[in-house]
Coordinates of C-alpha atoms in Angstrom, one line a residue:
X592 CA -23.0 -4.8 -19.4
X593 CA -25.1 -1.8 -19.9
X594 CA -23.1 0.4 -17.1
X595 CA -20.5 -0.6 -19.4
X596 CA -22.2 0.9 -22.8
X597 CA -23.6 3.9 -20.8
X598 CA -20.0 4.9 -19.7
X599 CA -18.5 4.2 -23.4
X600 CA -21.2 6.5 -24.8
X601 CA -20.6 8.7 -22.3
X602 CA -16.9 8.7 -23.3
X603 CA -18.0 9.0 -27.2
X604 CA -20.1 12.1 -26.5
X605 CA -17.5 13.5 -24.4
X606 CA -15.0 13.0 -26.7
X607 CA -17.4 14.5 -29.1
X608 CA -18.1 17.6 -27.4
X609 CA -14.4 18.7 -26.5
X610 CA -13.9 17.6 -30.7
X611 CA -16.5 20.3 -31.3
X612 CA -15.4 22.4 -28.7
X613 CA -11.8 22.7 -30.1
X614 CA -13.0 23.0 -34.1
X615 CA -15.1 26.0 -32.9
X616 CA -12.1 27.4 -30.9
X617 CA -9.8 26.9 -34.1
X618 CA -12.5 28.4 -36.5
X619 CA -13.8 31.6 -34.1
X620 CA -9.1 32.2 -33.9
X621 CA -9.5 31.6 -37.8
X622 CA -12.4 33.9 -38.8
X623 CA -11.5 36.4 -35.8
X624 CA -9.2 40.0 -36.4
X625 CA -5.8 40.6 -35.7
X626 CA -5.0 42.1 -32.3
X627 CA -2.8 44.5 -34.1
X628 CA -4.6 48.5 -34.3
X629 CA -2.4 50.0 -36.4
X630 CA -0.5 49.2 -40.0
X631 CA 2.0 46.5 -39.2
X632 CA 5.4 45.4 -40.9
X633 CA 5.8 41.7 -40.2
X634 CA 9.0 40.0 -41.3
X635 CA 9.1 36.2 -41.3
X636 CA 12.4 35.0 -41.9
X637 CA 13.5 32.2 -44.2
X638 CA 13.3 28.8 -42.7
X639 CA 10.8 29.5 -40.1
X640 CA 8.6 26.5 -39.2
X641 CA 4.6 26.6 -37.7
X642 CA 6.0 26.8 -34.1
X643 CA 8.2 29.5 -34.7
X644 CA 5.8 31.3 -36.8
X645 CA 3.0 30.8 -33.6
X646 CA 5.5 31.8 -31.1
X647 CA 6.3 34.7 -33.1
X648 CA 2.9 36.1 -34.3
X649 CA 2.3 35.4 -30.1
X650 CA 5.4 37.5 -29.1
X651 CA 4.4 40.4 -31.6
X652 CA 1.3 40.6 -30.0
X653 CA -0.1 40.0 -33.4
X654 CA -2.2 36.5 -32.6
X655 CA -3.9 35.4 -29.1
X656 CA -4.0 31.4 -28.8
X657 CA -0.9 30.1 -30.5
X658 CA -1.9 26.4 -29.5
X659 CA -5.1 26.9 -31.2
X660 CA -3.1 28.5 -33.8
X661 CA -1.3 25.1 -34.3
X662 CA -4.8 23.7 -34.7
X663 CA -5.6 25.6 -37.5
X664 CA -2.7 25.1 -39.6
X665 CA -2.9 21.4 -39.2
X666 CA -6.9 21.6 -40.2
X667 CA -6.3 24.1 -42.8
X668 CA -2.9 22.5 -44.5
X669 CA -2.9 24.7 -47.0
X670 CA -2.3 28.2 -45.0
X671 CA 0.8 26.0 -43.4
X672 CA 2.9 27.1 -46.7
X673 CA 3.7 30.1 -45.8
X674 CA 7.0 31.9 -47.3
X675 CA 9.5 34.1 -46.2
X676 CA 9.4 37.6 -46.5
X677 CA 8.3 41.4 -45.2
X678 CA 4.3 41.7 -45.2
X679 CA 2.1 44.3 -44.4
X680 CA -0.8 43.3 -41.9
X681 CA -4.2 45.9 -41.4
X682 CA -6.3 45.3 -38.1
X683 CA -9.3 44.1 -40.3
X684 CA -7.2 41.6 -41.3
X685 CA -8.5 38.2 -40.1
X686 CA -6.1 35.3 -38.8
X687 CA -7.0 33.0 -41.9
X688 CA -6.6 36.3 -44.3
X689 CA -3.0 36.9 -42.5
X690 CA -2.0 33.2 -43.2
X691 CA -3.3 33.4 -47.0
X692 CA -1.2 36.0 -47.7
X693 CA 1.8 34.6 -45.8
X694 CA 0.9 31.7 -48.0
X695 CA 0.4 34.0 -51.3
X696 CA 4.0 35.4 -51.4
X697 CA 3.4 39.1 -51.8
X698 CA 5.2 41.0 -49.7
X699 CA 5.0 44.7 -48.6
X700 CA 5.7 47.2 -51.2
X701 CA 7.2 50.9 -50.0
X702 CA 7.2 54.0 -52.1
X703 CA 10.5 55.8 -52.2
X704 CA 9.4 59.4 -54.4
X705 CA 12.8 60.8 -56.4
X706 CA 11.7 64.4 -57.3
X707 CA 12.6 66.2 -60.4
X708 CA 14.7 69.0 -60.1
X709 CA 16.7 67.3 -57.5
X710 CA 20.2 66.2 -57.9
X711 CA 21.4 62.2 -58.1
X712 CA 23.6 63.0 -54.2
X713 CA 20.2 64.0 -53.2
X714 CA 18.2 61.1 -54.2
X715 CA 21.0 59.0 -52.8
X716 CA 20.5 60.8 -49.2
X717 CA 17.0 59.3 -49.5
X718 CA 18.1 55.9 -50.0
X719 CA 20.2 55.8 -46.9
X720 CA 17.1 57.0 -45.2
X721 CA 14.7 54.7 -46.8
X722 CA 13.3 51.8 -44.6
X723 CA 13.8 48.3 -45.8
X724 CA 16.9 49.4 -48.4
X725 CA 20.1 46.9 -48.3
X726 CA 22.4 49.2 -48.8
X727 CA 25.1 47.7 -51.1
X728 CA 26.9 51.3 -52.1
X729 CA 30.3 52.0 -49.7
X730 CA 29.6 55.7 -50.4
X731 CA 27.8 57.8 -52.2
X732 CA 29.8 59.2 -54.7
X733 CA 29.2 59.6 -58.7
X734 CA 32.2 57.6 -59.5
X735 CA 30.9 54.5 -57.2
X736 CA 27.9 54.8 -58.4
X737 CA 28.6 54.8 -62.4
X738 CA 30.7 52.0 -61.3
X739 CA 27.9 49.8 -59.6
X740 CA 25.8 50.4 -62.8
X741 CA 28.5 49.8 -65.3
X742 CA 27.9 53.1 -66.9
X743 CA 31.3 54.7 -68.6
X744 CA 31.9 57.3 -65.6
X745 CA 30.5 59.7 -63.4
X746 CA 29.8 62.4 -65.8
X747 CA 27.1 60.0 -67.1
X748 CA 25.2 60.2 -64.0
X749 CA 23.8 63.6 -62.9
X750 CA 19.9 63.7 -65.2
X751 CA 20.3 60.4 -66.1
X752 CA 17.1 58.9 -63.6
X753 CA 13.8 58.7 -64.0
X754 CA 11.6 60.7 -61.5
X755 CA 8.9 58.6 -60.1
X756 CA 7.8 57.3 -56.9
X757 CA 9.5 53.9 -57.2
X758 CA 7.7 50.8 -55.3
X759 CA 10.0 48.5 -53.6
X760 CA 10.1 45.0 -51.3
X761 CA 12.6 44.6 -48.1
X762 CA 16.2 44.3 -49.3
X763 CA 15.9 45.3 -52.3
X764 CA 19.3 46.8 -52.6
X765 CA 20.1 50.4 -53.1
X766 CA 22.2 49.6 -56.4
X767 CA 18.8 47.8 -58.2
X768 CA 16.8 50.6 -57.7
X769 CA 18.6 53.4 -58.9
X770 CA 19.2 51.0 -62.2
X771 CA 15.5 50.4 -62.5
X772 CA 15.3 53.8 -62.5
X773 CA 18.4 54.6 -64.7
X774 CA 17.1 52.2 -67.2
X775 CA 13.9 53.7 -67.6
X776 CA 15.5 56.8 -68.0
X777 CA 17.3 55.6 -70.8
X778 CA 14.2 54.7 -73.1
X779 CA 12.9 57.9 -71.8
X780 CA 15.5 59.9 -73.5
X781 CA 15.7 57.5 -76.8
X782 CA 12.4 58.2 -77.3
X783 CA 12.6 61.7 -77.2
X784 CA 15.7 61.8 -79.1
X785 CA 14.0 60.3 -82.1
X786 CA 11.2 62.4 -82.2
X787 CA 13.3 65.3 -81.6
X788 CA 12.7 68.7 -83.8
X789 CA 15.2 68.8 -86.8
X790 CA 18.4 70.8 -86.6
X791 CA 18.6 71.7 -82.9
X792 CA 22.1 72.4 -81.8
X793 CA 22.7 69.4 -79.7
X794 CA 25.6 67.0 -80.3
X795 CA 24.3 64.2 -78.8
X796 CA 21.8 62.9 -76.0
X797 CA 23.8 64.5 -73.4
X798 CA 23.2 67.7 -74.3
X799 CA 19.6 67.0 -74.7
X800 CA 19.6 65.7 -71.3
X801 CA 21.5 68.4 -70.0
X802 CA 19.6 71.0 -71.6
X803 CA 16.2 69.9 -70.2
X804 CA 17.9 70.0 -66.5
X805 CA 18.7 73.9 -66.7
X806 CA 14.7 74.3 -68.1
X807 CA 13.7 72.3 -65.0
X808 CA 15.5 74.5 -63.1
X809 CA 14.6 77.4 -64.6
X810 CA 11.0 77.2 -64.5
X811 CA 8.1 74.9 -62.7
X812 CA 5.3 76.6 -65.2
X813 CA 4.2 74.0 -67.4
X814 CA 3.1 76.1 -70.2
X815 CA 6.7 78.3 -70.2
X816 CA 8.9 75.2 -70.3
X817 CA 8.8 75.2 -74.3
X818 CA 9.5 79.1 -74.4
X819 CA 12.4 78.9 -71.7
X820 CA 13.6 76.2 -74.3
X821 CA 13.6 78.5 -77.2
X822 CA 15.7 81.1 -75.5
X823 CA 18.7 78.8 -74.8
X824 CA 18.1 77.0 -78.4
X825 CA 18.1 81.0 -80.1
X826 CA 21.0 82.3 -77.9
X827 CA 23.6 78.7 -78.8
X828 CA 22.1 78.9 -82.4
X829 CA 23.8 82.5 -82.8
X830 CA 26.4 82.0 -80.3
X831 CA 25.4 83.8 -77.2
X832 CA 26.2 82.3 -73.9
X833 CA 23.5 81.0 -71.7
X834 CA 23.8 82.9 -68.7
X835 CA 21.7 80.8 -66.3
X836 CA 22.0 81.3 -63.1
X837 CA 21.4 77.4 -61.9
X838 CA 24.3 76.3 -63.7
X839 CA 26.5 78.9 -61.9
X840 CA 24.8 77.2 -58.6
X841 CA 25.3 73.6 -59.6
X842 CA 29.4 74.5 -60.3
X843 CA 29.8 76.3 -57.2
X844 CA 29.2 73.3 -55.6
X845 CA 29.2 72.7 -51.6
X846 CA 30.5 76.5 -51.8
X847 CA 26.7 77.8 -52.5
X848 CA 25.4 79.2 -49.2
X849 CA 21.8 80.5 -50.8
X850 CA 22.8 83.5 -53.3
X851 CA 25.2 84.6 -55.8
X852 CA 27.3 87.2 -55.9
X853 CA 29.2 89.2 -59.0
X854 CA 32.4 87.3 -57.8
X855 CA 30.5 84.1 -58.3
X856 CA 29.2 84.9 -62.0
X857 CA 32.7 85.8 -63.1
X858 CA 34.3 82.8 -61.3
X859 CA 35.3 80.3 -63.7
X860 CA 34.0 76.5 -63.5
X861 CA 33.2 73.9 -66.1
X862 CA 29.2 74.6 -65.6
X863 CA 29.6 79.0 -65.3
X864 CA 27.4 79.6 -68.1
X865 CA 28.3 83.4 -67.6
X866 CA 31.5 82.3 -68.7
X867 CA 31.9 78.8 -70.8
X868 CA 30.3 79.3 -74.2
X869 CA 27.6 76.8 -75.2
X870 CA 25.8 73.5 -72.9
X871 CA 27.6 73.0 -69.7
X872 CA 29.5 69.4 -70.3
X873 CA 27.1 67.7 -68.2
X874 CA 23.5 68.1 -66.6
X875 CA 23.1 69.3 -63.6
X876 CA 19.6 68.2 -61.9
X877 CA 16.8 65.3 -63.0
X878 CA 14.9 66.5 -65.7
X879 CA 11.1 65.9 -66.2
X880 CA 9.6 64.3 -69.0
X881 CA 8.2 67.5 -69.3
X882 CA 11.3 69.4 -70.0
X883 CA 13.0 66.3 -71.7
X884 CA 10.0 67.1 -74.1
X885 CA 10.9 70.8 -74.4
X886 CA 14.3 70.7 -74.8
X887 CA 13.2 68.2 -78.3
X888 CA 10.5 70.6 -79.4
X889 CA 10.9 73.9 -78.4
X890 CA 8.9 76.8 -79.1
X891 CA 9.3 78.8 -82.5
X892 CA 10.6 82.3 -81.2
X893 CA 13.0 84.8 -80.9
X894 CA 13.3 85.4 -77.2
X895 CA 16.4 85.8 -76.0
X896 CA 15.9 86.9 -72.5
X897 CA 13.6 86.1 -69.9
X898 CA 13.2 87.1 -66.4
X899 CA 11.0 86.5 -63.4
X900 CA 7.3 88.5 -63.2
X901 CA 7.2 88.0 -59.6
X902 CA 3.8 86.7 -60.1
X903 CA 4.9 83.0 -60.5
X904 CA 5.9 82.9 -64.3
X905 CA 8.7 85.0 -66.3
X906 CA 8.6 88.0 -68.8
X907 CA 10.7 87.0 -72.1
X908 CA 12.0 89.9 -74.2
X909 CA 13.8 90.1 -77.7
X910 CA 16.4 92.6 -76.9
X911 CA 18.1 93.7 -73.6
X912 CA 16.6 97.2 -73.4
X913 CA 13.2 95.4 -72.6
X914 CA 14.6 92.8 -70.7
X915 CA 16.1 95.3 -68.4
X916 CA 12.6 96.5 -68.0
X917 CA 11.5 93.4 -67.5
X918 CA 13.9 93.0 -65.2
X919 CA 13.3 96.4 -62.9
X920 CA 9.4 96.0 -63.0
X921 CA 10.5 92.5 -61.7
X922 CA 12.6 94.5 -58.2
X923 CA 9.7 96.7 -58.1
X924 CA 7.4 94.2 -57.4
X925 CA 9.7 92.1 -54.9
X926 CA 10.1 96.1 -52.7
X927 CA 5.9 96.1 -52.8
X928 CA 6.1 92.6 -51.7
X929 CA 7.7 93.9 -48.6
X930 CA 6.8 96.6 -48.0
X931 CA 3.2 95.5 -47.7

């Protein structure tokens, strides 16, 4: 009878030890890191069960023991609720920190950066080349794209996107973006619409919008964006064209191959400013909310010309005798330039 109650406690203790044995396996897996070195995109897809998701962290080479694995999620019940979704995993990431924010939901967000000064067919070529982008667009056209975001047509596209660097999750579609970005534009431009200077020539918004795309053009000095401004604003107040070269860029189109020539100023196209009177009919990069604001408040002056100093900012005259001053000293210092 007491062999008998010897080998039964030797059973309990047995029993006991591989108990202990395996809760110290499951909580050294828990507590211990990743295996991962480096940044790691994990996506688990919907429907995914605690097998799958053991035998998959396993294959990824992400987890070590996925039977112990099992372990843990049955101990620990609440890191079992994990959701679909793309996550982003750091090698001092622990096992138990992983399944927490599995379990928590928030997924990976990536930074797509849309430049000012850039044109809306550029920002598009970044979002075919974005990771994680559903594209949703069939090309990559103006007239698509106005279409997708129920704007009236293409013409109200180019300028009308807010530059930012815009944070997004996996498959979030091309389409939602550029209107989260359109959108914000939108009150961007309301804003500075109602707080615009009294009686400056614009008809409407557009023009606003386009003016403030040939001053981000035409200058990346912050403190010359309000005087670039008042040129354009003094030159349509009394009826003189524009004459800026960006505009003559921007209608030349896929025909621009780095410089302009005489032909090309005297070539006729909707945006020639050397040849259209008044605002081109549409803008022709993103705009800033930095020249959005100058284009509203312009500075009080009576420039009419302005030219580059070669020293990073411009040289703004009243008449053309000194702007053709301006405009030599300007070639003199591009033939020291290289000649040195």
């Amino acid at each position: 009878m007491k062999k008998m109650l010897y080998f039964f406690l030797l059973i309990l203790v047995a029993l006991g030890l591989a108990a202990g044995v395996g809760m110290w396996k499951v909580h050294r897996l828990a507590d211990s890191p990743l295996l991962i070195r480096d940044e790691t995109i994990f996506t688990l897809k919907p429907g995914t069960g605690r097998l799958a998701l053991g035998e998959q962290l396993y294959n990824e080479k992400i987890i070590n023991r996925p039977r112990v694995f099992q372990w843990l999620l049955k101990i620990e019940p609440g890191l079992s609720h994990f959701k679909a979704g793309t996550y982003r995993l750091t090698p001092d990431m622990s096992v138990r920190a992983m399944m927490t924010l599995l379990a928590s939901g928030k997924e990976a967000q990536f930074p797509l950066r849309l430049v000012e000064g850039m044109r809306v067919s550029d920002w598009l070529e970044q979002l075919r080349a974005a990771p994680y982008i559903k594209h949703t667009l069939k090309d990559d056209s103006y007239r698509t794209l106005a279409s997708a975001l129920g704007l009236t047509g293409p013409e109200q596209v180019e300028g009308w996107f807010y530059p930012d660097t815009w944070l997004y999750t996996a498959n979030t579609t091309d389409v939602a973006l550029m209107k989260r970005a359109h959108q914000r534009m939108v009150k961007a431009v309301d804003a500075v619409w109602k707080d615009r200077m009294d009686n400056l020539p614009y008809k409407d918004q557009q023009q606003l919008v386009t003016m403030a795309s040939i001053i981000e053009k035409e200058t990346a000095v912050a403190g010359e964006r309000d005087l670039v401004s008042s040129v354009f604003i003094n030159r349509l107040r009394i009826g003189m064209r524009l004459q800026t070269d960006p505009t003559v860029i921007y209608g030349m189109g896929e025909h621009y191959r780095g410089n302009i020539t005489r032909k090309d100023l005297e070539t006729p196209t909707p945006y020639n400013t050397y040849v259209i009177d008044g605002l081109p009919p549409g803008a022709i990069a993103i705009p800033s909310p930095a020249s959005l604001d100058a284009a509203a408040h312009p500075a009080k002056s009576n420039w009419l010309y302005f030219v580059a100093d070669g020293k990073g900012g411009h040289t703004f005259s009243t008449n053309l005798n000194d702007h053709n001053k301006a405009v030599r000293s300007y070639i003199q210092v591009l033939k020291d330039k290289d000649a040195q």
